[in-house]
mmCIF file of C-alpha atoms and ligand atoms in Angstrom:
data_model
loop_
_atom_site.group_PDB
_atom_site.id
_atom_site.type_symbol
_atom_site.label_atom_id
_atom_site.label_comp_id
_atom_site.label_asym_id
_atom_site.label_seq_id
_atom_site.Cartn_x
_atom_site.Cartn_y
_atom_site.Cartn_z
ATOM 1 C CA UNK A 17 7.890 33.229 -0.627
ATOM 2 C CA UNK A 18 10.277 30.610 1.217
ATOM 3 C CA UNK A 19 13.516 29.114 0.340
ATOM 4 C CA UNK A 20 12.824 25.754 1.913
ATOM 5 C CA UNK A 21 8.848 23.875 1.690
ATOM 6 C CA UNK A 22 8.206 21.027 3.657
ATOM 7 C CA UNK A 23 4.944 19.228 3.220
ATOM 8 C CA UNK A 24 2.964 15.738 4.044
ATOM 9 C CA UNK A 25 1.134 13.405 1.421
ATOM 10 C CA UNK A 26 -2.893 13.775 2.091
ATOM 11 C CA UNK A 27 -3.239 10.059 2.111
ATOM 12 C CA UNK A 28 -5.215 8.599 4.871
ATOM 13 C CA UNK A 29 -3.188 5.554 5.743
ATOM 14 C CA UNK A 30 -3.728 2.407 4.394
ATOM 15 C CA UNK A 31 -5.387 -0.443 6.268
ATOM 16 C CA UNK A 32 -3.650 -3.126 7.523
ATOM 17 C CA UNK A 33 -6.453 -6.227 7.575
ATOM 18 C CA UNK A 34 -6.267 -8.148 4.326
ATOM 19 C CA UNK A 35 -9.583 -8.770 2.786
ATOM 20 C CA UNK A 36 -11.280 -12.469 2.206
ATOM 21 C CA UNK A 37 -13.636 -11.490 -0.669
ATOM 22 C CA UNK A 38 -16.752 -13.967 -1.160
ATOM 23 C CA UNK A 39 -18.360 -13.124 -4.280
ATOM 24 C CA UNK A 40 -21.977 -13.793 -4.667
ATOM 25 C CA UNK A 41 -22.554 -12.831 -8.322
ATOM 26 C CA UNK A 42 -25.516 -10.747 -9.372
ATOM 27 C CA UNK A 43 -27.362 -12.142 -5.636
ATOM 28 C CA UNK A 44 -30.106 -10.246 -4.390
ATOM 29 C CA UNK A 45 -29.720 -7.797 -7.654
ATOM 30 C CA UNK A 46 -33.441 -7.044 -8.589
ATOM 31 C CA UNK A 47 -32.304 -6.888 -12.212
ATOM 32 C CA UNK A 48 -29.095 -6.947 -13.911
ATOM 33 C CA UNK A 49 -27.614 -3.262 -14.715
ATOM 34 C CA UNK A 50 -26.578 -2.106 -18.440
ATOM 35 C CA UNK A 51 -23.146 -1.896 -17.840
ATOM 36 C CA UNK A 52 -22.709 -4.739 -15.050
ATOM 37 C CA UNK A 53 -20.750 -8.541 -15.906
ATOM 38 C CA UNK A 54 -20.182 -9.685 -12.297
ATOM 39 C CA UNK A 55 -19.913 -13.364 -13.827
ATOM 40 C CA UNK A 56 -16.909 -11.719 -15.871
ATOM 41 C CA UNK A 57 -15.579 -9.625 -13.502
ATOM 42 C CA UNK A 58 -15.249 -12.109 -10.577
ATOM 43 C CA UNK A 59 -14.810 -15.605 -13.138
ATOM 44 C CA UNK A 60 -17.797 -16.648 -11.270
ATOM 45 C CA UNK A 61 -20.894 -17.739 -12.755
ATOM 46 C CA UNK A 62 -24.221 -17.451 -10.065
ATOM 47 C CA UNK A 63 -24.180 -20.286 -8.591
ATOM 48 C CA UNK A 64 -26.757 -21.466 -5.893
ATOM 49 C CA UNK A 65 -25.772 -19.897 -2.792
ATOM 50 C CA UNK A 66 -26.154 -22.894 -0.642
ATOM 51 C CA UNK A 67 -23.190 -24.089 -2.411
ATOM 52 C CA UNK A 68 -21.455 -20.648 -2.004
ATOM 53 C CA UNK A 69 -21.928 -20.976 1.753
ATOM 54 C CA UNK A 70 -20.391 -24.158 1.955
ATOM 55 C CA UNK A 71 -17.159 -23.754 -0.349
ATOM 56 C CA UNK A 72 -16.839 -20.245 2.176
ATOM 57 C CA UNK A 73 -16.827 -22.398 5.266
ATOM 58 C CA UNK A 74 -14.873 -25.275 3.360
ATOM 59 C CA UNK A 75 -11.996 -22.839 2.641
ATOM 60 C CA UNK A 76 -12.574 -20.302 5.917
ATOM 61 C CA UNK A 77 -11.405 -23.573 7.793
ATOM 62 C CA UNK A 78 -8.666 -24.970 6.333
ATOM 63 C CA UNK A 79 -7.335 -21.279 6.382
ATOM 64 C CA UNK A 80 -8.010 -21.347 10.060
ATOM 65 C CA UNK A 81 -5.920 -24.805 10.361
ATOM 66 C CA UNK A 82 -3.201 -23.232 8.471
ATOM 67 C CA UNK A 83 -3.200 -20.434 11.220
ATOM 68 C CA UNK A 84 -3.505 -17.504 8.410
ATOM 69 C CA UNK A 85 -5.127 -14.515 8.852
ATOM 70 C CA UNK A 86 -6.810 -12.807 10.549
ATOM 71 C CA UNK A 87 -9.069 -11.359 7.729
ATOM 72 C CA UNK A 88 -12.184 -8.918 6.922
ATOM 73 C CA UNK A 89 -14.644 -10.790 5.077
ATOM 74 C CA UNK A 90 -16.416 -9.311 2.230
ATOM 75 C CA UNK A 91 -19.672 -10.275 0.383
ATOM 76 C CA UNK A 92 -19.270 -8.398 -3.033
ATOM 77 C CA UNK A 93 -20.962 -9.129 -6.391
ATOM 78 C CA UNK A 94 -24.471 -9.060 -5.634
ATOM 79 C CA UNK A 95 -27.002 -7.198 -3.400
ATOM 80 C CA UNK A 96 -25.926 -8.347 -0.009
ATOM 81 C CA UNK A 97 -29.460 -6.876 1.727
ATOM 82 C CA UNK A 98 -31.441 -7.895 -0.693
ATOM 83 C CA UNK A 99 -30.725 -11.901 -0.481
ATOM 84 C CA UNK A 100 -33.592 -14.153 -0.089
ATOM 85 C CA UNK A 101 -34.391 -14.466 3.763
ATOM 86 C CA UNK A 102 -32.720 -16.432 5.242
ATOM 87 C CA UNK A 103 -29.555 -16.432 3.018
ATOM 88 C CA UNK A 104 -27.832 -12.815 4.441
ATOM 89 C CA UNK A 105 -28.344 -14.242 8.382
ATOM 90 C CA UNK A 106 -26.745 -17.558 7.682
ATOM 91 C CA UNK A 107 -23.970 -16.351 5.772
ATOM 92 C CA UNK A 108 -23.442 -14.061 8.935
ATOM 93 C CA UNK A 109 -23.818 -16.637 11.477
ATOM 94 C CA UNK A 110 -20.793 -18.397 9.726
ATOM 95 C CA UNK A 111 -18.961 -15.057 9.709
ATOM 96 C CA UNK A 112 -19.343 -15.041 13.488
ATOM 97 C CA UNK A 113 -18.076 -18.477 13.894
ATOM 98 C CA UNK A 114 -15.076 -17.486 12.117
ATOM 99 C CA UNK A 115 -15.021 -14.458 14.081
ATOM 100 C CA UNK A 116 -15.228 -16.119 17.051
ATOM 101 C CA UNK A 117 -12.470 -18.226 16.606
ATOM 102 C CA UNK A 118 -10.039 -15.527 15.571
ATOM 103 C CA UNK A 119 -10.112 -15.718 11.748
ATOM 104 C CA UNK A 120 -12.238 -12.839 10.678
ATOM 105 C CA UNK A 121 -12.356 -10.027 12.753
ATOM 106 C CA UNK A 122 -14.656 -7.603 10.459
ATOM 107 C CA UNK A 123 -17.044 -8.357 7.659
ATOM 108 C CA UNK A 124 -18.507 -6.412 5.175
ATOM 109 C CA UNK A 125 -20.796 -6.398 2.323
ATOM 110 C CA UNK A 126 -21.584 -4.386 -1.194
ATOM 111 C CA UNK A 127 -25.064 -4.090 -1.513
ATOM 112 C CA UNK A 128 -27.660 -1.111 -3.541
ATOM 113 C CA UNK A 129 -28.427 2.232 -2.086
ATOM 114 C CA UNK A 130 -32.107 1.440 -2.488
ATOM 115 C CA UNK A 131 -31.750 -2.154 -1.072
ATOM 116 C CA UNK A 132 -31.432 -0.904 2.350
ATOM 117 C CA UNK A 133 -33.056 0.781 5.112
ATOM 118 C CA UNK A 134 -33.422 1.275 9.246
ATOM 119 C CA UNK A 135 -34.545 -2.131 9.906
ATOM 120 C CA UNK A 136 -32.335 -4.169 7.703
ATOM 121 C CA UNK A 137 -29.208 -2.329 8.363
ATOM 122 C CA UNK A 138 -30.122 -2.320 11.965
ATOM 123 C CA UNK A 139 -30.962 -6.451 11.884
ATOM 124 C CA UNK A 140 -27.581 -7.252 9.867
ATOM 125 C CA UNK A 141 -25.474 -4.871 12.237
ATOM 126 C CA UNK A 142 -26.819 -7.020 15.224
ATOM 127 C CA UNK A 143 -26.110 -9.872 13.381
ATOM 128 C CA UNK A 144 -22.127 -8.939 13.043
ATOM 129 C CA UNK A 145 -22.435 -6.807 9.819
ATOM 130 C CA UNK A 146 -19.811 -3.875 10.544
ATOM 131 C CA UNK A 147 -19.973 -2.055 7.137
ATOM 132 C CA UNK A 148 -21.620 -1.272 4.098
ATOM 133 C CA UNK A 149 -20.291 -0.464 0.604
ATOM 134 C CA UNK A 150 -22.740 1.335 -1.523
ATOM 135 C CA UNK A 151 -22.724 0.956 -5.252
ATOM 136 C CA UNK A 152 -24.198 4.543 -5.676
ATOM 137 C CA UNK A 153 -22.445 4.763 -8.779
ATOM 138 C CA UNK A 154 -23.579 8.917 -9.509
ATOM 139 C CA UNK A 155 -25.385 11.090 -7.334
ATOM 140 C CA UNK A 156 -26.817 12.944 -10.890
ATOM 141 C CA UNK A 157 -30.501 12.383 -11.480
ATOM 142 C CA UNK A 158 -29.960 12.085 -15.124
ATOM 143 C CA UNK A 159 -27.000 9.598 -14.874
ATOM 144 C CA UNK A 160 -29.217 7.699 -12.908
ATOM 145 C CA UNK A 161 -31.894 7.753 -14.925
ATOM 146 C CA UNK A 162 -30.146 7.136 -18.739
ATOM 147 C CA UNK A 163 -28.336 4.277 -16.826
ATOM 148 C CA UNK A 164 -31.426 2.425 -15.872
ATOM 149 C CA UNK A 165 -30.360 2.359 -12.062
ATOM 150 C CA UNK A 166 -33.881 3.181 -11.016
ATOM 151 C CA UNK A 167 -33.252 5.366 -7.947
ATOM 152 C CA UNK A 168 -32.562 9.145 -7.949
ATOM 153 C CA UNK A 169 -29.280 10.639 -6.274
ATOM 154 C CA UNK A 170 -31.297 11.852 -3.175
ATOM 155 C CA UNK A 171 -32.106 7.897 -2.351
ATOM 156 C CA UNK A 172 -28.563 7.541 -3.009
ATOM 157 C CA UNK A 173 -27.872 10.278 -0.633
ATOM 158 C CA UNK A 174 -30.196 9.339 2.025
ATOM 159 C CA UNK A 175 -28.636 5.601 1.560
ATOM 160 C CA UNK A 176 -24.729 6.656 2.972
ATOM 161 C CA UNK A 177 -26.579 8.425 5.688
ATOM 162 C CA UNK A 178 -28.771 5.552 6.565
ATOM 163 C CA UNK A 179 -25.750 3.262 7.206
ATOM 164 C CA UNK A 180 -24.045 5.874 9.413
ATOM 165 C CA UNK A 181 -26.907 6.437 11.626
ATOM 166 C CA UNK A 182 -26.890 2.708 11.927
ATOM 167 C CA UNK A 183 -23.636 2.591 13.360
ATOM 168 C CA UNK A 184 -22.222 1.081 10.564
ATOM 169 C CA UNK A 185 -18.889 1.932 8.596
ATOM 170 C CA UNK A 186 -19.850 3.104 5.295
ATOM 171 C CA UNK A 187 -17.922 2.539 1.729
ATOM 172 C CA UNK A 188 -19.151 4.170 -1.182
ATOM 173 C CA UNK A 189 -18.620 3.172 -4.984
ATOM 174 C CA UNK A 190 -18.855 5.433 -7.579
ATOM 175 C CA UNK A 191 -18.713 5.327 -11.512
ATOM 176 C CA UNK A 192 -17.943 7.705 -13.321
ATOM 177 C CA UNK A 193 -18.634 7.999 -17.086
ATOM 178 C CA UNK A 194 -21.917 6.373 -17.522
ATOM 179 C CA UNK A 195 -24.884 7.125 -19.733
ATOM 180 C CA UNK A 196 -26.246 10.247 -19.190
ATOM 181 C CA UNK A 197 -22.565 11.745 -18.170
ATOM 182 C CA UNK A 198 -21.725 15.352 -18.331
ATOM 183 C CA UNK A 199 -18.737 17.536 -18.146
ATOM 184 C CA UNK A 200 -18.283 18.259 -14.238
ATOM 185 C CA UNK A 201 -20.686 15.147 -13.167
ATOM 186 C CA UNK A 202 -17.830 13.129 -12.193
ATOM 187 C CA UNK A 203 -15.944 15.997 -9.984
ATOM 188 C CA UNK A 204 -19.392 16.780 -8.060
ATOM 189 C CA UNK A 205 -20.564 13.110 -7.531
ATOM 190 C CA UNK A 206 -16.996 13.130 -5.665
ATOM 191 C CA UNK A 207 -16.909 16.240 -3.779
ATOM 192 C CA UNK A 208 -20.632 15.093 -2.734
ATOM 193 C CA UNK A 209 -19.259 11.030 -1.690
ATOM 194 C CA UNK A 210 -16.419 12.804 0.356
ATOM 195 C CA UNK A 211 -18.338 14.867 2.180
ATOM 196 C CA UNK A 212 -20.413 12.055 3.004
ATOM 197 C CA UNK A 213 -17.365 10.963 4.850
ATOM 198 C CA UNK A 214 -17.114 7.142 4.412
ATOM 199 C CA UNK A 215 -14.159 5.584 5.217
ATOM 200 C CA UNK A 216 -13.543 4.659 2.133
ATOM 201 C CA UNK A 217 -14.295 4.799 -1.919
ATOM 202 C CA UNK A 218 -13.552 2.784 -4.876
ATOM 203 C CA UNK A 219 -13.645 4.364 -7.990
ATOM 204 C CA UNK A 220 -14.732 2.527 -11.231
ATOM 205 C CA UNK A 221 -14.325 4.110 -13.938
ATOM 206 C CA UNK A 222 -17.342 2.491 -16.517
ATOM 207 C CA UNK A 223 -16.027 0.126 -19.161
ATOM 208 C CA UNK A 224 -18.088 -1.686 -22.061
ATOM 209 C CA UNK A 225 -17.944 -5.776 -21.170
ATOM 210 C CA UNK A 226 -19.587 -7.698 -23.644
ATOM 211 C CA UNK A 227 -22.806 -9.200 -23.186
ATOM 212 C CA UNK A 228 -24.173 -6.406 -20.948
ATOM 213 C CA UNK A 229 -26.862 -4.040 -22.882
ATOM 214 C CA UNK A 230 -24.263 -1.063 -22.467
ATOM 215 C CA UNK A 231 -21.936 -3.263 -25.052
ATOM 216 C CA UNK A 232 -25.486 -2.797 -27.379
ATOM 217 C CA UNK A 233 -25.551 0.630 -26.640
ATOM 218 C CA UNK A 234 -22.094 1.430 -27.333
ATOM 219 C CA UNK A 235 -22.523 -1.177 -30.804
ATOM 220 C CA UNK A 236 -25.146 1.196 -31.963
ATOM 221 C CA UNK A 237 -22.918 4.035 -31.517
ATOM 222 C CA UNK A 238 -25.410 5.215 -28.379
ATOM 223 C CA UNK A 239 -22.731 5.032 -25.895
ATOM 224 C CA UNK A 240 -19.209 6.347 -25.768
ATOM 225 C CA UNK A 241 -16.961 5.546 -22.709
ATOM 226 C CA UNK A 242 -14.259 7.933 -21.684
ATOM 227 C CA UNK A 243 -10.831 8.153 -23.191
ATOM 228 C CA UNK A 244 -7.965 6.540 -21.161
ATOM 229 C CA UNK A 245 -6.279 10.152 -20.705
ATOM 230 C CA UNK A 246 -9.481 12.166 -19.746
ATOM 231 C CA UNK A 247 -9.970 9.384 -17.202
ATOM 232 C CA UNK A 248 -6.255 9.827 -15.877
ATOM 233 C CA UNK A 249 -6.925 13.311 -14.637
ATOM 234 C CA UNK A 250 -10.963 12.905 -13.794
ATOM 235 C CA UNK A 251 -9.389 10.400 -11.405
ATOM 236 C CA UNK A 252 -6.251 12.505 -9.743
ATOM 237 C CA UNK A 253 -8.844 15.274 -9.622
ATOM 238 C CA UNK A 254 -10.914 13.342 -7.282
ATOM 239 C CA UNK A 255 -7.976 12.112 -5.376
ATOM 240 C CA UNK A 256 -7.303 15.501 -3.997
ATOM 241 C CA UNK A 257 -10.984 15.970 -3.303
ATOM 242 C CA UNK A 258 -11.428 12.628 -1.239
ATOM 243 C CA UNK A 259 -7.828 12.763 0.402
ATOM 244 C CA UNK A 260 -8.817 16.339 1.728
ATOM 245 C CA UNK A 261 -11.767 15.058 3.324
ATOM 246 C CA UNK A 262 -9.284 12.220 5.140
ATOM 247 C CA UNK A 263 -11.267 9.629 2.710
ATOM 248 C CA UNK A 264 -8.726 6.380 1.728
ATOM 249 C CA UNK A 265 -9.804 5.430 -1.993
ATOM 250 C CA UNK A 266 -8.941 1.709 -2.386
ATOM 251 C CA UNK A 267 -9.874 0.958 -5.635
ATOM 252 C CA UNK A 268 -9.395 3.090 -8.646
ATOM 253 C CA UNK A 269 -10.439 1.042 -12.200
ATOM 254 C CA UNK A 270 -11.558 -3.086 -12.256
ATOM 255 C CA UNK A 271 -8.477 -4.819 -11.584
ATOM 256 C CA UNK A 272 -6.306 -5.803 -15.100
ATOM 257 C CA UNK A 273 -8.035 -9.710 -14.461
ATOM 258 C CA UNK A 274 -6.921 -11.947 -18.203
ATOM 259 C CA UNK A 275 -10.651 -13.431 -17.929
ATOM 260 C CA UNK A 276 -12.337 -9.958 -17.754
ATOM 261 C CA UNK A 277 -9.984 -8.073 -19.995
ATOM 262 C CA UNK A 278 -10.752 -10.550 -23.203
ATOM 263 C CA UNK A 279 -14.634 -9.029 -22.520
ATOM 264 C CA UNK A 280 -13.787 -5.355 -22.378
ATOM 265 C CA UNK A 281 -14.832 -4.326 -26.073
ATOM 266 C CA UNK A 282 -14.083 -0.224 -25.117
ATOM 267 C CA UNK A 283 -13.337 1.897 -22.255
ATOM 268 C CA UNK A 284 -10.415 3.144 -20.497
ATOM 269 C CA UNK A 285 -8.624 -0.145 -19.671
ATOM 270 C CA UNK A 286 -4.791 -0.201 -18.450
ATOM 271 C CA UNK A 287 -3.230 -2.041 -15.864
ATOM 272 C CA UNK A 288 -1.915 1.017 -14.443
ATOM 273 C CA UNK A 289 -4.393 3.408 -14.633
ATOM 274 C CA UNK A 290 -4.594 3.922 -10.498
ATOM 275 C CA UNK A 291 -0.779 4.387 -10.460
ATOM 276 C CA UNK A 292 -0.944 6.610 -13.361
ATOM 277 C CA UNK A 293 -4.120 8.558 -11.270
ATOM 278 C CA UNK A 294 -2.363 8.681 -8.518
ATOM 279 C CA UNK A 295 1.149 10.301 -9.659
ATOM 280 C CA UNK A 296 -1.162 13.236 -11.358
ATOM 281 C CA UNK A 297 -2.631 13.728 -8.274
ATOM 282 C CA UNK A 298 0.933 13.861 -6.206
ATOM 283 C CA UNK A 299 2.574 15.973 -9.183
ATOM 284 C CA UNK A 300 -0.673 18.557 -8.842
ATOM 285 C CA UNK A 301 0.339 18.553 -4.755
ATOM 286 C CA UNK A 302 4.194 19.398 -5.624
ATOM 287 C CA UNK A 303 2.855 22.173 -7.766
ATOM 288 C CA UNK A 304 1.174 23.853 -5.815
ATOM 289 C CA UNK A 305 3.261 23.562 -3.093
ATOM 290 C CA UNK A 306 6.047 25.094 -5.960
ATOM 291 C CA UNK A 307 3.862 28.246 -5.896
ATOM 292 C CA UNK A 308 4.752 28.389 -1.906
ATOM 293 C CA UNK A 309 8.473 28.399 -3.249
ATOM 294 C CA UNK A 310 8.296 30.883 -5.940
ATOM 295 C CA UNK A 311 10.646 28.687 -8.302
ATOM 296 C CA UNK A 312 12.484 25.460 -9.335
ATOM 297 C CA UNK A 313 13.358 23.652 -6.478
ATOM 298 C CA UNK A 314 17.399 22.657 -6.980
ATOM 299 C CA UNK A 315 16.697 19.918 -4.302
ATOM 300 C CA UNK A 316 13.503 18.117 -4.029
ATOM 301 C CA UNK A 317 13.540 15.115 -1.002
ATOM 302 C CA UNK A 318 10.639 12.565 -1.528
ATOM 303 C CA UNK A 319 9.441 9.704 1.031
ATOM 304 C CA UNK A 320 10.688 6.205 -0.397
ATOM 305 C CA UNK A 321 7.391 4.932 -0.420
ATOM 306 C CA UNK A 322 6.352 7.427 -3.077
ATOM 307 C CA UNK A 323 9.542 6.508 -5.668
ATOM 308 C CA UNK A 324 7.867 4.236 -7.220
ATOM 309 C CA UNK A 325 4.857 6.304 -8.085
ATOM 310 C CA UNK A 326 6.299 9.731 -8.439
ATOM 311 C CA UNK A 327 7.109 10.090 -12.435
ATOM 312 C CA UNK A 328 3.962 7.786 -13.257
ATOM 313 C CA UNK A 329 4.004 4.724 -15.354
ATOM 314 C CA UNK A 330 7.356 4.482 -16.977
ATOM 315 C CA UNK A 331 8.263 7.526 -16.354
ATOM 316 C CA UNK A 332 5.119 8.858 -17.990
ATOM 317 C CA UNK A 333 5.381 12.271 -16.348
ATOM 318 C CA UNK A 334 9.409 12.545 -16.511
ATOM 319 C CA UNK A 335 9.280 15.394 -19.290
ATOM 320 C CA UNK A 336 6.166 17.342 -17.045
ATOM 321 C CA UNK A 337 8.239 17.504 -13.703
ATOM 322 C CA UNK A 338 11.129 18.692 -15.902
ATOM 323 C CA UNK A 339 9.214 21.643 -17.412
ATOM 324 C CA UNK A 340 8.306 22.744 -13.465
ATOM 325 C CA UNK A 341 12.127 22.445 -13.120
ATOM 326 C CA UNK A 342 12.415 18.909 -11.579
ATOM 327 C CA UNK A 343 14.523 16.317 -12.714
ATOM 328 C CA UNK A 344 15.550 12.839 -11.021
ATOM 329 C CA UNK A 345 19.033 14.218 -10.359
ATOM 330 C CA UNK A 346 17.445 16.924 -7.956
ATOM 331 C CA UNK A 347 15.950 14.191 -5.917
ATOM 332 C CA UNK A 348 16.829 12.502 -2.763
ATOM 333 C CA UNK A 349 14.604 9.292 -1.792
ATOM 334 C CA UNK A 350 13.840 9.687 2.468
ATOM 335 C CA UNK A 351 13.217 7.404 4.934
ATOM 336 C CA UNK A 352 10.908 10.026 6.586
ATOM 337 C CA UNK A 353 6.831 11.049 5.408
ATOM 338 C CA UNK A 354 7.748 14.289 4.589
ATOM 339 C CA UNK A 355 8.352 16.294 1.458
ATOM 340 C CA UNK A 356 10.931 18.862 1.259
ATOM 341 C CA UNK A 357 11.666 21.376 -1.831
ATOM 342 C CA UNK A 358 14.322 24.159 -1.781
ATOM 343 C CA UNK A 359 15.168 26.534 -3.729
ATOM 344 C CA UNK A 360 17.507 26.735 -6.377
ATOM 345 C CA UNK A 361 19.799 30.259 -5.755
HETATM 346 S S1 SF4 B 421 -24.291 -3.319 -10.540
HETATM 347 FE FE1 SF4 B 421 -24.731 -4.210 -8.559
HETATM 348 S S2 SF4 B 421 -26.972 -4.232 -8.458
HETATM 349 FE FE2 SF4 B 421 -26.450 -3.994 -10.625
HETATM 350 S S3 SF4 B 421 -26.431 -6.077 -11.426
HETATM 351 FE FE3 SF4 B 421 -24.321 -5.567 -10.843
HETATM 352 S S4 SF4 B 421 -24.093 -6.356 -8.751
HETATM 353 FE FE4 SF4 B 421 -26.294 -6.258 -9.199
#
């Protein structure tokens, strides 16, 4: 036992590029999924993507004349590898005008795990593709299966590896709580995704959006979707497991968008769900560094950049740190990265 702990947050740290999403929505899927509303989720009907190119290169340029960026560009929304030849080469050639001018210096696309292989991911990376987010969703054969996905978790598998041995980044999607889910599935589909080691992950955690045949599912009483609290500490759990394997997780829940929010008919839906995610995870970190310290900690100094995430939404987790014998009076906000807990004597 020790008198004084000192300890650093897991988090990989963040990047610094902003993102210039272009969504393409439901492009290149070979069918629609139960649970997907890309039109709802992004406010963007599909539209013809000769018109998407050319409102991209309409607004990449006058952002160029304003002198913003620069930016990563990101095709989401669709199955980027899977567009109609010649659709994924000529909205890279315009990526590489941009890039060449100083406006986008890395683009990347979303895309299926069974929508790729050597010779496409090979073809795009010459063409200026730099990285790949998989929509993998579940490694679980049965998730797969009752969710009408139509590969099996070892194509999934095979999928992240493909893009690494391509030389590409790799970003992998998950979500958690679909048909066919199972106590533990979520945990394991983690531990397997961070192992994988992509640089990053976005978590989803699966919501019912009207007009997609998982709304019918769940209207016939077929489908249940996990409860908001269950999904708070599914989500911190796998925190923990992709921070340890130095994995940044970007995304945790759709983002709390008015248009899509008026479609969600069930699921765990709050506009603070990561923060709330996130705070578990960080209070699960000071307990177990507590154990180290074999008591309450009379003085407890946290890195500024965590105060606003520490006790949770509203001070959701206020009475919890009190009970391990930490109050806001014991707490001194830091300019440094580090964690410090002593002892109370
Ligand atoms: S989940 Fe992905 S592949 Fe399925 S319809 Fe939506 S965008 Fe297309």
């Amino acid at each position: 036992m020790h008198d004084t702990v000192t300890f650093h947050h897991p988090e990989p740290k963040p990047a610094t590029t902003r993102i210039w999403p272009v969504f393409l929505p439901f492009a290149g899927c070979p069918y629609r999924c139960v649970f997907c509303a890309q039109d709802k989720q992004t406010g963007q009907m599909e539209t013809e993507l000769g018109a998407m190119l050319e409102s991209m290169n309409r607004e990449l340029a006058e952002a160029a004349e304003q002198g913003k960026g620069p930016y990563e560009l990101a095709f989401y929304g669709g199955t980027f590898t899977a567009l109609p030849a010649p659709w994924a080469m000529r909205f890279l050639e315009a990526a590489t005008h941009f890039r060449n001018i100083g406006l986008i210096t890395r683009v990347r696309c979303s895309t299926r795990p069974d929508c790729i292989d050597e010779k496409t991911i090979h073809t795009l990376r010459k063409a200026g593709l730099d990285m790949i987010e998989l929509g993998v969703q579940s490694f679980d054969d049965a998730v797969l299966q009752a969710s009408g996905r139509g590969y099996s978790g070892e194509t999934a598998r095979k999928g992240c590896e493909l893009v690494k041995a391509g030389n590409m980044a790799l970003g992998i999607q998950l979500l958690p709580g679909l048909p066919g889910d199972r106590e533990g599935v979520f945990q394991e589909d983690a531990h397997i995704a961070a192992t994988l080691k992509p640089e990053i992950a976005r978590v989803y955690p699966c919501q019912v959006i009207d007009g997609t045949p998982l709304a019918t599912m769940w209207r016939r009483g077929d489908f249940t979707p996990w409860e908001l609290e269950r999904t708070k500490e599914e989500l911190a759990e796998a925190l923990l497991t992709f921070w340890g394997h130095h994995v940044r997780v970007i995304r945790l829940g759709l983002p709390p968008e008015p248009a899509l929010s008026e479609h969600v008919l069930a699921g765990p839906q709050h506009p603070a769900l990561g923060q709330s995610a996130r705070a578990l995870a960080l209070q699960s970190i000071i307990r177990s560094q507590l154990d180290c310290l074999g008591g309450a900690p009379g003085y407890m100094e946290v890195p500024r950049r965590y105060q606003g995430e520490l006790f949770g939404n509203a001070g959701e987790l206020k009475a919890s740190y009190a009970a391990m014998g930490i109050t806001r009076q014991s707490i001194r906000y830091v300019e440094t990265e580090r964690f410090l807990l002593r002892k109370e004597h």
